[in-house]
């Protein structure tokens, strides 16, 4: 059963989705339950930069391991600020105590986000990292090269495919 009003930002219907105020109240609400690490935790979608976004079911164990690797690889420190455009980075930041800055842009279409919008957010808020889809980072890099723009606030760049440490 899919509620037509419960389409998420990707415009994909989510079977069984209900608005939070429609969720039945009952015993156990708010309790933390143990569950096997193989138990599904979230459905994540690819950025769609190569076509239609594809769903990926992620287990609790996967998310736990992903957080461990991300915290180690990116040296996440509570209180820092990251500009992020992808939910997987928001989740890891929440777990690590890092603030996520979401740019004022249509995040459903990362390839169409104007580099100027990202540069404005970087200049205004000065995050230490950026986490974004490869196509957005490529567009941003090409724009900066074309206009001789140097971004001096960023220490690292995170993407689905790679990570770079900046000097």
Short mmCIF file of C-alpha atoms in Angstrom, two decimals:
data_model
loop_
_atom_site.label_atom_id
_atom_site.label_comp_id
_atom_site.label_asym_id
_atom_site.label_seq_id
_atom_site.Cartn_x
_atom_site.Cartn_y
_atom_site.Cartn_z
CA UNK A 1 0.00 0.00 0.00
CA UNK A 2 1.55 3.30 -1.12
CA UNK A 3 0.20 6.67 -0.03
CA UNK A 4 0.36 9.08 -2.94
CA UNK A 5 0.96 11.95 -0.50
CA UNK A 6 3.97 10.14 0.94
CA UNK A 7 6.42 10.57 -1.92
CA UNK A 8 9.85 11.41 -0.65
CA UNK A 9 12.15 14.04 -2.14
CA UNK A 10 13.21 11.60 -4.85
CA UNK A 11 9.54 11.35 -5.94
CA UNK A 12 9.68 7.60 -5.40
CA UNK A 13 6.72 6.08 -3.56
CA UNK A 14 7.74 4.25 -0.42
CA UNK A 15 5.47 1.28 0.39
CA UNK A 16 3.97 1.54 3.86
CA UNK A 17 5.23 5.09 4.42
CA UNK A 18 3.18 7.26 6.74
CA UNK A 19 3.54 10.81 7.93
CA UNK A 20 4.95 10.92 11.46
CA UNK A 21 1.71 12.28 12.91
CA UNK A 22 -0.15 9.32 11.35
CA UNK A 23 2.10 6.77 13.07
CA UNK A 24 0.17 4.82 15.71
CA UNK A 25 1.23 5.42 19.28
CA UNK A 26 1.73 2.28 21.29
CA UNK A 27 3.82 0.41 23.81
CA UNK A 28 7.54 0.44 23.19
CA UNK A 29 7.53 3.65 21.19
CA UNK A 30 10.81 5.44 21.79
CA UNK A 31 12.61 2.34 23.04
CA UNK A 32 15.87 1.24 21.50
CA UNK A 33 15.58 -2.35 20.34
CA UNK A 34 18.44 -4.76 19.69
CA UNK A 35 18.42 -6.19 16.19
CA UNK A 36 20.76 -8.38 14.16
CA UNK A 37 23.47 -6.52 12.23
CA UNK A 38 22.12 -8.01 8.98
CA UNK A 39 18.67 -6.43 9.62
CA UNK A 40 17.77 -3.70 7.06
CA UNK A 41 18.18 -0.20 8.47
CA UNK A 42 17.64 2.20 5.55
CA UNK A 43 17.04 2.35 1.83
CA UNK A 44 19.54 4.70 0.25
CA UNK A 45 19.45 5.93 -3.34
CA UNK A 46 22.40 6.62 -5.61
CA UNK A 47 22.75 10.22 -6.80
CA UNK A 48 21.22 9.46 -10.20
CA UNK A 49 24.06 11.27 -11.95
CA UNK A 50 24.24 8.45 -14.53
CA UNK A 51 20.47 8.10 -14.95
CA UNK A 52 17.66 7.10 -12.60
CA UNK A 53 18.66 6.88 -8.90
CA UNK A 54 18.99 3.26 -7.82
CA UNK A 55 17.86 1.99 -4.39
CA UNK A 56 20.33 0.22 -2.09
CA UNK A 57 19.19 -1.53 1.10
CA UNK A 58 21.70 -0.95 3.88
CA UNK A 59 21.81 -3.09 7.03
CA UNK A 60 22.57 -1.93 10.57
CA UNK A 61 25.91 -3.73 10.35
CA UNK A 62 26.77 -1.98 7.09
CA UNK A 63 25.96 1.45 8.57
CA UNK A 64 27.99 0.70 11.69
CA UNK A 65 31.02 -0.33 9.63
CA UNK A 66 30.57 2.59 7.24
CA UNK A 67 30.56 5.01 10.18
CA UNK A 68 33.72 3.41 11.61
CA UNK A 69 35.54 3.73 8.27
CA UNK A 70 34.28 7.27 7.61
CA UNK A 71 35.26 8.48 11.08
CA UNK A 72 38.75 7.05 10.67
CA UNK A 73 39.22 8.14 7.03
CA UNK A 74 37.92 11.67 7.42
CA UNK A 75 39.02 12.35 11.01
CA UNK A 76 35.55 13.62 11.88
CA UNK A 77 35.66 15.79 15.00
CA UNK A 78 32.57 16.88 16.94
CA UNK A 79 31.77 20.54 16.38
CA UNK A 80 33.23 20.77 12.87
CA UNK A 81 31.18 21.92 9.85
CA UNK A 82 30.83 20.01 6.56
CA UNK A 83 28.99 21.07 3.41
CA UNK A 84 27.18 17.93 2.29
CA UNK A 85 24.74 17.08 -0.47
CA UNK A 86 24.30 13.36 0.15
CA UNK A 87 22.32 11.63 2.91
CA UNK A 88 25.09 9.11 3.69
CA UNK A 89 27.33 11.99 4.76
CA UNK A 90 24.55 13.56 6.85
CA UNK A 91 24.10 10.23 8.69
CA UNK A 92 27.80 9.85 9.46
CA UNK A 93 28.03 13.48 10.54
CA UNK A 94 25.07 13.09 12.90
CA UNK A 95 26.67 10.05 14.50
CA UNK A 96 30.04 11.83 14.84
CA UNK A 97 28.71 15.16 16.16
CA UNK A 98 29.68 17.08 13.01
CA UNK A 99 27.31 19.78 11.73
CA UNK A 100 26.01 19.26 8.18
CA UNK A 101 25.48 22.34 6.02
CA UNK A 102 23.01 21.67 3.19
CA UNK A 103 23.40 24.11 0.29
CA UNK A 104 20.44 26.03 -1.07
CA UNK A 105 20.13 23.96 -4.22
CA UNK A 106 18.10 21.16 -5.79
CA UNK A 107 19.98 18.21 -4.33
CA UNK A 108 17.96 15.74 -6.43
CA UNK A 109 19.90 16.83 -9.49
CA UNK A 110 23.55 17.29 -8.44
CA UNK A 111 24.78 17.82 -12.00
CA UNK A 112 22.57 20.88 -12.42
CA UNK A 113 23.62 22.68 -9.23
CA UNK A 114 25.36 25.90 -10.27
CA UNK A 115 28.95 26.01 -8.97
CA UNK A 116 28.32 29.61 -7.88
CA UNK A 117 25.71 28.40 -5.36
CA UNK A 118 28.22 26.03 -3.75
CA UNK A 119 30.98 28.67 -3.79
CA UNK A 120 28.66 31.13 -2.01
CA UNK A 121 27.98 28.59 0.76
CA UNK A 122 31.72 27.83 1.05
CA UNK A 123 32.60 31.51 1.31
CA UNK A 124 29.82 32.34 3.78
CA UNK A 125 30.12 29.37 6.16
CA UNK A 126 33.70 28.12 5.58
CA UNK A 127 33.22 24.39 6.17
CA UNK A 128 36.33 22.22 6.52
CA UNK A 129 35.05 19.44 4.23
CA UNK A 130 32.67 18.97 1.32
CA UNK A 131 30.81 15.73 0.62
CA UNK A 132 29.02 15.57 -2.71
CA UNK A 133 28.25 13.53 -5.80
CA UNK A 134 31.14 13.17 -8.28
CA UNK A 135 29.32 15.15 -10.98
CA UNK A 136 28.83 18.13 -8.65
CA UNK A 137 32.48 18.08 -7.57
CA UNK A 138 33.62 17.82 -11.19
CA UNK A 139 31.49 20.82 -12.20
CA UNK A 140 32.79 22.80 -9.21
CA UNK A 141 36.43 21.96 -9.99
CA UNK A 142 36.06 22.87 -13.68
CA UNK A 143 34.41 26.19 -12.77
CA UNK A 144 37.19 27.02 -10.29
CA UNK A 145 39.90 26.17 -12.83
CA UNK A 146 38.20 28.20 -15.56
CA UNK A 147 37.90 31.27 -13.28
CA UNK A 148 41.14 30.81 -11.26
CA UNK A 149 39.18 30.43 -8.01
CA UNK A 150 40.94 28.95 -5.00
CA UNK A 151 38.91 27.44 -2.16
CA UNK A 152 41.06 27.77 0.93
CA UNK A 153 38.65 26.62 3.66
CA UNK A 154 38.42 22.96 2.60
CA UNK A 155 40.76 20.35 4.08
CA UNK A 156 39.09 17.31 2.50
CA UNK A 157 36.67 16.33 -0.25
CA UNK A 158 34.37 13.32 0.16
CA UNK A 159 32.49 11.59 -2.63
CA UNK A 160 30.84 8.24 -3.34
CA UNK A 161 33.87 7.15 -5.32
CA UNK A 162 36.91 8.66 -3.64
CA UNK A 163 38.34 10.94 -1.02
CA UNK A 164 40.98 13.60 -1.40
CA UNK A 165 43.06 15.41 1.17
CA UNK A 166 43.89 18.94 0.20
CA UNK A 167 47.19 20.70 0.87
#
